[in-house]
Short mmCIF file of C-alpha atoms and ligand atoms in Angstrom, two decimals:
data_model
loop_
_atom_site.label_atom_id
_atom_site.label_comp_id
_atom_site.label_asym_id
_atom_site.label_seq_id
_atom_site.Cartn_x
_atom_site.Cartn_y
_atom_site.Cartn_z
CA MET I 1 111.12 110.22 96.04
CA ALA I 2 109.24 113.45 95.78
CA ASP I 3 111.38 116.42 94.84
CA ILE I 4 111.01 119.40 97.12
CA ARG I 5 110.83 122.62 95.13
CA SER I 6 108.88 125.00 97.47
CA VAL I 7 108.97 125.51 101.08
CA GLY I 8 106.70 127.33 103.41
CA VAL I 9 108.34 128.68 106.54
CA VAL I 10 105.91 129.68 109.46
CA GLY I 11 107.71 132.06 112.01
CA GLY I 12 109.89 135.04 110.87
CA GLY I 13 111.87 135.19 114.08
CA GLN I 14 115.52 134.23 114.46
CA MET I 15 115.10 130.56 113.28
CA GLY I 16 112.38 131.02 110.71
CA SER I 17 114.30 133.93 108.91
CA GLY I 18 117.40 131.89 108.88
CA ILE I 19 115.74 128.75 107.45
CA ALA I 20 113.97 130.81 104.79
CA GLN I 21 117.31 132.46 103.80
CA LEU I 22 118.95 128.99 103.60
CA ALA I 23 116.27 127.63 101.44
CA ALA I 24 116.14 130.70 99.10
CA VAL I 25 119.91 130.65 98.55
CA HIS I 26 119.73 126.85 97.72
CA GLY I 27 117.22 127.60 94.84
CA LEU I 28 114.01 126.76 96.58
CA GLU I 29 110.77 128.85 96.21
CA VAL I 30 110.05 130.04 99.75
CA TRP I 31 106.94 131.54 101.33
CA LEU I 32 107.46 133.05 104.64
CA HIS I 33 104.56 133.76 107.04
CA ASP I 34 104.41 135.34 110.56
CA SER I 35 101.30 136.36 112.55
CA ASP I 36 103.23 139.67 113.24
CA ALA I 37 103.43 141.95 110.12
CA GLY I 38 106.31 143.91 111.60
CA VAL I 39 108.42 140.73 112.01
CA LEU I 40 107.83 139.91 108.41
CA THR I 41 108.97 143.16 107.22
CA ARG I 42 112.16 142.93 109.42
CA ALA I 43 112.69 139.40 108.35
CA HIS I 44 112.68 140.35 104.65
CA GLN I 45 115.08 143.24 105.21
CA SER I 46 117.47 141.14 107.30
CA ILE I 47 117.50 138.19 104.88
CA SER I 48 118.08 140.41 101.94
CA SER I 49 121.01 142.30 103.61
CA ARG I 50 122.56 138.89 104.62
CA ILE I 51 122.31 137.65 101.06
CA GLN I 52 123.86 140.98 99.89
CA ARG I 53 126.76 140.30 102.31
CA LEU I 54 127.31 136.71 100.95
CA VAL I 55 127.46 138.34 97.52
CA SER I 56 129.83 141.14 98.59
CA LYS I 57 132.14 138.45 100.40
CA GLY I 58 132.17 136.54 97.09
CA ASN I 59 130.33 133.47 98.61
CA LEU I 60 127.44 133.84 96.18
CA THR I 61 127.47 135.23 92.59
CA LYS I 62 125.44 138.46 92.01
CA GLU I 63 122.98 136.38 89.80
CA LYS I 64 122.49 133.72 92.50
CA GLY I 65 122.03 136.47 95.07
CA ALA I 66 119.43 138.12 93.01
CA GLU I 67 117.79 134.87 92.33
CA ALA I 68 117.65 133.89 96.08
CA ILE I 69 115.92 137.20 96.80
CA ARG I 70 113.28 136.69 94.18
CA ASN I 71 112.77 133.31 95.51
CA LEU I 72 111.61 134.73 98.80
CA ARG I 73 107.98 135.79 99.25
CA CYS I 74 106.61 136.98 102.46
CA THR I 75 102.94 136.61 103.10
CA SER I 76 100.46 137.52 105.92
CA THR I 77 98.15 134.76 104.96
CA LEU I 78 98.68 130.95 105.33
CA ASP I 79 96.35 130.23 102.48
CA ASP I 80 99.38 131.06 100.20
CA PHE I 81 100.99 127.80 101.45
CA CYS I 82 98.43 125.75 99.43
CA SER I 83 101.01 124.64 96.71
CA VAL I 84 104.19 124.11 98.87
CA ASP I 85 105.82 120.80 99.02
CA ILE I 86 106.86 121.04 102.67
CA VAL I 87 106.10 123.55 105.58
CA ILE I 88 108.85 124.14 108.22
CA GLU I 89 107.37 125.54 111.34
CA ALA I 90 109.41 127.78 113.53
CA ILE I 91 106.82 129.64 115.82
CA VAL I 92 106.96 130.00 119.64
CA GLU I 93 107.86 126.82 121.61
CA SER I 94 104.37 126.12 122.83
CA GLU I 95 102.78 122.70 122.19
CA GLU I 96 99.20 124.17 122.20
CA VAL I 97 100.12 127.05 119.67
CA LYS I 98 102.03 124.55 117.48
CA LYS I 99 99.07 122.07 117.59
CA ASN I 100 96.61 124.65 116.58
CA LEU I 101 98.94 125.74 113.65
CA PHE I 102 99.38 122.11 112.55
CA ALA I 103 95.58 121.50 112.61
CA GLN I 104 95.19 124.72 110.41
CA LEU I 105 98.02 123.75 108.06
CA ASP I 106 96.67 120.34 107.64
CA LYS I 107 93.53 121.96 106.03
CA ILE I 108 95.37 124.27 103.81
CA VAL I 109 98.44 122.50 102.18
CA LYS I 110 98.11 119.79 99.39
CA SER I 111 97.63 116.24 100.42
CA SER I 112 101.15 115.14 99.65
CA ALA I 113 102.96 118.13 101.50
CA ILE I 114 105.20 117.29 104.51
CA LEU I 115 104.52 119.28 107.75
CA ALA I 116 107.99 119.67 109.57
CA SER I 117 108.52 121.27 112.94
CA ASN I 118 111.81 123.12 114.05
CA THR I 119 110.68 122.47 117.68
CA SER I 120 113.63 122.23 120.11
CA SER I 121 111.90 119.74 122.44
CA ILE I 122 108.16 119.13 121.87
CA SER I 123 106.78 115.71 120.81
CA ILE I 124 106.45 115.24 117.16
CA THR I 125 104.07 112.40 117.67
CA ARG I 126 101.75 114.75 119.50
CA LEU I 127 102.09 117.48 116.88
CA GLY I 128 101.35 114.81 114.22
CA SER I 129 98.18 113.77 116.31
CA ALA I 130 96.81 117.28 115.69
CA THR I 131 96.67 116.43 111.84
CA ASN I 132 95.07 113.81 109.64
CA ARG I 133 98.52 113.08 108.12
CA SER I 134 100.68 111.95 111.05
CA SER I 135 102.76 109.79 108.70
CA GLN I 136 103.89 113.16 106.93
CA VAL I 137 104.71 115.02 110.11
CA ILE I 138 108.45 115.10 111.20
CA GLY I 139 111.01 117.04 113.28
CA MET I 140 113.46 118.99 111.26
CA HIS I 141 115.60 120.71 114.06
CA PHE I 142 117.98 123.29 112.70
CA MET I 143 120.60 124.94 114.80
CA ASN I 144 120.97 128.63 115.44
CA PRO I 145 121.98 130.41 113.29
CA PRO I 146 120.50 127.97 110.60
CA PRO I 147 122.62 129.50 107.66
CA VAL I 148 125.86 128.89 109.62
CA MET I 149 125.41 125.81 111.78
CA LYS I 150 126.21 122.42 110.06
CA LEU I 151 123.58 120.23 111.86
CA VAL I 152 119.96 119.38 111.22
CA GLU I 153 118.61 116.86 113.80
CA ILE I 154 115.75 114.72 112.48
CA ILE I 155 113.00 113.40 114.69
CA ARG I 156 110.59 110.78 113.52
CA GLY I 157 107.21 110.59 115.34
CA ALA I 158 105.67 107.34 116.13
CA ASN I 159 103.74 107.28 112.77
CA THR I 160 106.21 109.23 110.42
CA SER I 161 106.78 107.14 107.19
CA ASP I 162 110.08 106.16 105.69
CA LYS I 163 109.19 108.32 102.62
CA THR I 164 108.73 111.47 104.85
CA PHE I 165 112.03 110.66 106.57
CA ASN I 166 113.91 110.07 103.34
CA THR I 167 112.52 113.20 101.75
CA THR I 168 113.32 115.33 104.74
CA LYS I 169 116.86 113.95 104.82
CA VAL I 170 117.50 114.68 101.14
CA LEU I 171 116.27 118.19 101.70
CA ALA I 172 118.48 118.75 104.67
CA GLU I 173 121.45 117.43 102.68
CA ARG I 174 120.56 119.71 99.74
CA LEU I 175 120.63 122.67 102.20
CA GLY I 176 124.30 121.51 102.95
CA LYS I 177 123.60 119.98 106.30
CA LYS I 178 124.76 116.92 108.10
CA ILE I 179 122.02 115.07 109.79
CA ILE I 180 121.53 113.11 112.97
CA CYS I 181 118.50 111.06 113.92
CA SER I 182 116.72 111.17 117.31
CA GLN I 183 113.93 109.21 118.81
CA ASP I 184 111.03 111.28 119.74
CA PHE I 185 111.67 111.91 123.45
CA SER I 186 111.59 115.44 125.15
CA GLY I 187 114.57 117.63 124.02
CA PHE I 188 115.77 114.87 121.44
CA VAL I 189 119.61 114.81 121.42
CA VAL I 190 121.16 118.19 121.27
CA ASN I 191 118.92 119.97 123.91
CA ARG I 192 118.78 116.98 126.16
CA ILE I 193 122.40 117.52 126.69
CA LEU I 194 122.83 121.41 126.07
CA MET I 195 120.05 122.72 128.37
CA PRO I 196 121.10 121.00 131.54
CA MET I 197 124.48 122.80 131.00
CA ILE I 198 123.02 126.14 130.43
CA ASN I 199 120.71 125.69 133.47
CA GLU I 200 123.70 124.65 135.61
CA ALA I 201 125.55 127.77 134.39
CA PHE I 202 122.53 129.84 135.64
CA HIS I 203 122.78 127.99 139.12
CA ALA I 204 126.41 128.76 139.30
CA LEU I 205 125.57 132.46 138.72
CA TYR I 206 122.52 132.31 141.09
CA THR I 207 124.42 130.80 143.84
CA GLY I 208 127.45 133.12 143.48
CA VAL I 209 130.00 130.53 142.32
CA ALA I 210 131.48 132.94 139.93
CA SER I 211 130.73 136.06 137.80
CA LYS I 212 128.85 135.66 134.57
CA GLU I 213 132.08 136.68 132.69
CA ASP I 214 134.13 134.04 134.56
CA ILE I 215 131.57 131.28 134.08
CA ASP I 216 131.54 132.04 130.24
CA ALA I 217 135.31 132.40 130.07
CA GLY I 218 135.74 129.20 131.91
CA MET I 219 133.74 127.26 129.30
CA LYS I 220 134.96 129.05 126.51
CA LEU I 221 138.62 128.98 127.25
CA GLY I 222 138.68 125.93 129.26
CA THR I 223 136.66 123.65 127.03
CA ASN I 224 136.98 125.43 123.64
CA HIS I 225 133.10 126.22 123.40
CA PRO I 226 132.71 129.05 120.76
CA MET I 227 130.46 130.81 123.31
CA GLY I 228 130.03 130.46 127.14
CA PRO I 229 126.85 128.95 128.29
CA LEU I 230 125.46 132.24 129.40
CA GLU I 231 126.27 133.99 126.15
CA LEU I 232 124.93 131.09 124.27
CA ALA I 233 121.66 131.28 126.29
CA ASP I 234 121.30 134.99 125.28
CA HIS I 235 121.91 133.97 121.67
CA ILE I 236 119.24 131.16 121.84
CA GLY I 237 116.75 133.40 123.69
CA LEU I 238 116.06 132.94 127.48
CA ASP I 239 112.39 132.42 126.76
CA VAL I 240 113.29 129.59 124.49
CA CYS I 241 115.70 127.95 126.89
CA LEU I 242 113.00 128.17 129.68
CA SER I 243 110.34 126.57 127.54
CA ILE I 244 112.73 123.69 126.56
CA LEU I 245 113.63 123.06 130.24
CA LYS I 246 109.91 123.02 131.12
CA VAL I 247 109.34 120.34 128.31
CA LEU I 248 112.38 118.23 129.54
CA HIS I 249 111.05 118.58 133.13
CA SER I 250 107.56 117.50 132.52
CA GLY I 251 108.33 115.19 129.55
CA LEU I 252 111.16 113.13 131.37
CA GLY I 253 109.71 113.59 134.84
CA ASP I 254 113.06 114.29 136.50
CA ASN I 255 113.72 117.20 138.91
CA LYS I 256 117.33 117.76 137.58
CA TYR I 257 115.58 119.58 134.77
CA THR I 258 113.93 122.10 137.06
CA PRO I 259 114.54 125.61 135.56
CA CYS I 260 116.87 127.77 137.76
CA PRO I 261 114.87 130.57 139.48
CA LEU I 262 117.26 133.00 138.08
CA LEU I 263 116.50 132.04 134.54
CA VAL I 264 112.77 132.12 135.32
CA GLN I 265 113.26 135.66 136.90
CA TYR I 266 114.98 137.01 133.82
CA VAL I 267 112.31 135.84 131.57
CA ASP I 268 109.47 137.30 133.80
CA ALA I 269 111.46 140.56 133.63
CA GLY I 270 111.42 140.48 129.88
CA ARG I 271 115.31 139.91 129.77
CA LEU I 272 114.99 137.46 126.81
CA GLY I 273 118.61 137.73 125.46
CA LYS I 274 120.14 139.32 122.38
CA LYS I 275 116.89 139.57 120.44
CA LYS I 276 115.71 141.96 123.09
CA GLY I 277 118.97 143.75 123.70
CA VAL I 278 119.13 142.49 127.28
CA GLY I 279 119.53 139.01 128.93
CA VAL I 280 122.39 137.91 131.07
CA TYR I 281 124.29 140.57 129.12
CA THR I 282 123.29 143.97 127.54
CA TYR I 283 123.70 144.47 123.85
CA GLY I 284 123.73 147.42 121.48
CA LYS I 285 122.02 147.44 118.08
CA THR I 286 125.04 146.46 115.91
CA ARG I 287 127.58 143.66 116.36
CA ASP I 288 130.31 146.10 117.31
CA GLU I 289 128.19 147.60 120.02
CA ILE I 290 127.91 144.39 121.94
CA LYS I 291 129.29 145.16 125.42
CA PRO I 292 132.90 143.84 125.83
CA SER I 293 131.84 141.57 128.63
CA ALA I 294 129.62 139.52 126.36
CA ARG I 295 132.54 139.04 123.81
CA LEU I 296 135.10 137.35 125.93
N1 CAA S 301 122.42 134.49 110.42
C1 CAA S 301 123.24 134.26 109.36
N2 CAA S 301 124.58 134.25 109.46
C2 CAA S 301 125.07 134.52 110.75
C3 CAA S 301 124.32 134.93 111.86
C4 CAA S 301 122.96 134.84 111.67
N3 CAA S 301 122.01 135.06 112.75
N4 CAA S 301 125.04 135.19 112.79
C5 CAA S 301 126.35 135.23 112.52
N5 CAA S 301 126.42 134.85 111.12
C6 CAA S 301 127.54 134.67 110.33
C7 CAA S 301 128.24 135.87 110.04
O1 CAA S 301 127.74 136.77 109.02
C8 CAA S 301 129.66 135.42 109.71
O2 CAA S 301 129.79 135.03 108.49
P1 CAA S 301 131.01 135.53 107.58
O3 CAA S 301 132.29 135.10 108.29
O4 CAA S 301 130.82 134.92 106.25
O5 CAA S 301 130.85 137.15 107.63
C9 CAA S 301 129.74 134.11 110.52
O6 CAA S 301 128.47 133.75 110.86
C10 CAA S 301 130.46 134.39 111.81
O7 CAA S 301 129.86 135.29 112.61
P2 CAA S 301 130.49 136.44 113.55
O8 CAA S 301 131.96 136.79 112.92
O9 CAA S 301 129.65 137.54 113.80
O10 CAA S 301 130.75 135.91 114.96
P3 CAA S 301 131.46 134.46 115.37
O11 CAA S 301 132.61 133.99 114.60
O12 CAA S 301 131.60 134.63 116.83
O13 CAA S 301 130.40 133.26 115.20
C11 CAA S 301 128.52 132.19 115.81
C12 CAA S 301 129.12 133.36 115.52
C13 CAA S 301 128.46 131.24 114.53
C14 CAA S 301 127.05 132.30 116.38
C15 CAA S 301 129.45 131.32 116.83
O14 CAA S 301 129.64 132.22 117.94
C16 CAA S 301 128.90 130.02 117.36
O15 CAA S 301 129.11 129.04 116.74
N6 CAA S 301 128.31 130.04 118.61
C17 CAA S 301 127.66 128.90 119.09
C18 CAA S 301 126.32 128.71 118.39
C19 CAA S 301 125.53 127.50 118.83
O16 CAA S 301 126.01 126.69 119.64
N7 CAA S 301 124.37 127.36 118.27
C20 CAA S 301 123.52 126.18 118.54
C21 CAA S 301 122.58 126.65 119.76
S1 CAA S 301 121.57 125.39 120.20
C22 CAA S 301 120.43 125.34 119.14
O17 CAA S 301 120.27 126.05 118.07
C23 CAA S 301 119.24 124.32 119.31
C24 CAA S 301 118.06 124.74 119.94
O18 CAA S 301 117.06 124.32 119.87
C25 CAA S 301 118.18 125.95 121.11
P1 NAD S 302 111.33 133.78 117.88
O1 NAD S 302 110.66 134.25 119.19
O2 NAD S 302 112.53 134.62 117.45
O3 NAD S 302 110.36 133.73 116.75
C1 NAD S 302 109.10 133.19 116.78
C2 NAD S 302 108.20 133.78 115.78
O4 NAD S 302 106.95 133.12 115.68
C3 NAD S 302 107.84 135.19 116.26
O5 NAD S 302 108.16 136.26 115.18
C4 NAD S 302 106.26 135.17 116.36
O6 NAD S 302 105.49 136.43 115.89
C5 NAD S 302 105.83 134.04 115.44
N1 NAD S 302 104.63 133.32 115.82
C6 NAD S 302 104.24 132.96 117.00
N2 NAD S 302 103.03 132.36 116.97
C7 NAD S 302 102.69 132.27 115.62
C8 NAD S 302 101.62 131.83 114.89
N3 NAD S 302 100.65 131.14 115.56
N4 NAD S 302 101.55 131.87 113.59
C9 NAD S 302 102.66 132.56 112.90
N5 NAD S 302 103.75 133.06 113.54
C10 NAD S 302 103.80 132.97 114.80
O7 NAD S 302 111.83 132.35 118.27
P2 NAD S 302 112.89 131.32 117.54
O8 NAD S 302 113.98 131.50 118.46
O9 NAD S 302 113.03 131.66 116.19
O10 NAD S 302 112.31 129.93 117.73
C11 NAD S 302 111.28 129.40 117.00
C12 NAD S 302 111.23 127.85 117.09
O11 NAD S 302 112.50 127.35 116.73
C13 NAD S 302 110.87 127.47 118.48
O12 NAD S 302 110.09 126.24 118.35
C14 NAD S 302 112.18 127.16 119.04
O13 NAD S 302 112.31 126.22 120.16
C15 NAD S 302 113.03 126.55 117.90
N6 NAD S 302 114.55 126.68 117.81
C16 NAD S 302 115.01 127.72 118.48
C17 NAD S 302 116.48 127.90 118.40
C18 NAD S 302 117.10 129.13 118.94
O14 NAD S 302 118.17 129.03 119.13
N7 NAD S 302 116.37 130.22 119.28
C19 NAD S 302 117.24 126.93 117.82
C20 NAD S 302 116.53 125.64 117.32
C21 NAD S 302 115.11 125.72 117.39
#
């Protein structure tokens, strides 16, 4: 089985930067690309400071921390991905934009390289069809935040080979993750179940069943979820939640997945969640500045 030594990560947002951090800390050479230069700069800063934090808490030796930072290279050109063993794509949740990127990557990376997508919901089979290597295209779905959450959901497209699956599984396990496998149907396992709950929480808020604080406290204290569904939606990004619900709705053809109008309105208003400082709740710049109502 091919040994993965270098990883290209596309997208330096919350998922891409977390995946890049995880790979660098586990001794892989990492190239990180984003189409927005400002995002790349911020990603490098936040990854470096998270690695320093791991060192200062004694979770990583000073040497391993320095090595992890050396392992990470940010690039504004995808051509630097020509020698990577696997690409993990973590850009916006849009089938059209992802397909364009996969077609581009197919021409740049070496013939043996795997193209993995961190998509939350989009068909891996269709992403594979945008390339001439559909047997080497796979879903590698990390959870947010990738350095902390224990799961990677692996999704095989219709043409994904056993070799691609096995190499991806070994990589996920090397990164310290447990894996589950899903068939290639919209939303896979986790979001097929999670997004209807989040959508229902928006409906409860929209129809005045309870306040946002009580909805979240109900699920947090009543069912032992670490975050209430509305706080979790802010954590994921309301734009990401809306995109996933649209894929579930169109892909599975059931009106139960129709996005709640309140969620749609928040996204239209630019209230995208914690990453924008405002979503269902309002957030300050630091962890301590998160409004009390958001931290039940
Ligand atoms: N990147 C890296 N590390 C992070 C992080 C991030 N973005 N956010 C928090 N952490 C780390 C912190 O540094 C901290 O580590 P230390 O204890 O070593 O300092 C640890 O995680 C705990 O963080 P906090 O003390 O700030 O906060 P917390 O105890 O409330 O935990 C949480 C935060 C892990 C996010 C927790 O609230 C939680 O598990 N929430 C639910 C998250 C969840 O459900 N994620 C999956 C969403 S669905 C998905 O991802 C799929 C999809 O396609 C949408
Ligand atoms: P994000 O908005 O934080 O980051 C996306 C990044 O992609 C942005 O920095 C943007 O500049 C960049 N980008 C967009 N188009 C690009 C292109 N063509 N080339 C290069 N860079 C491009 O989004 P995110 O929350 O990190 O989500 C990324 C992916 O991961 C999505 O597919 C999402 O569904 C999936 N995902 C998200 C979560 C979550 O909780 N947010 C969890 C698991 C999976």
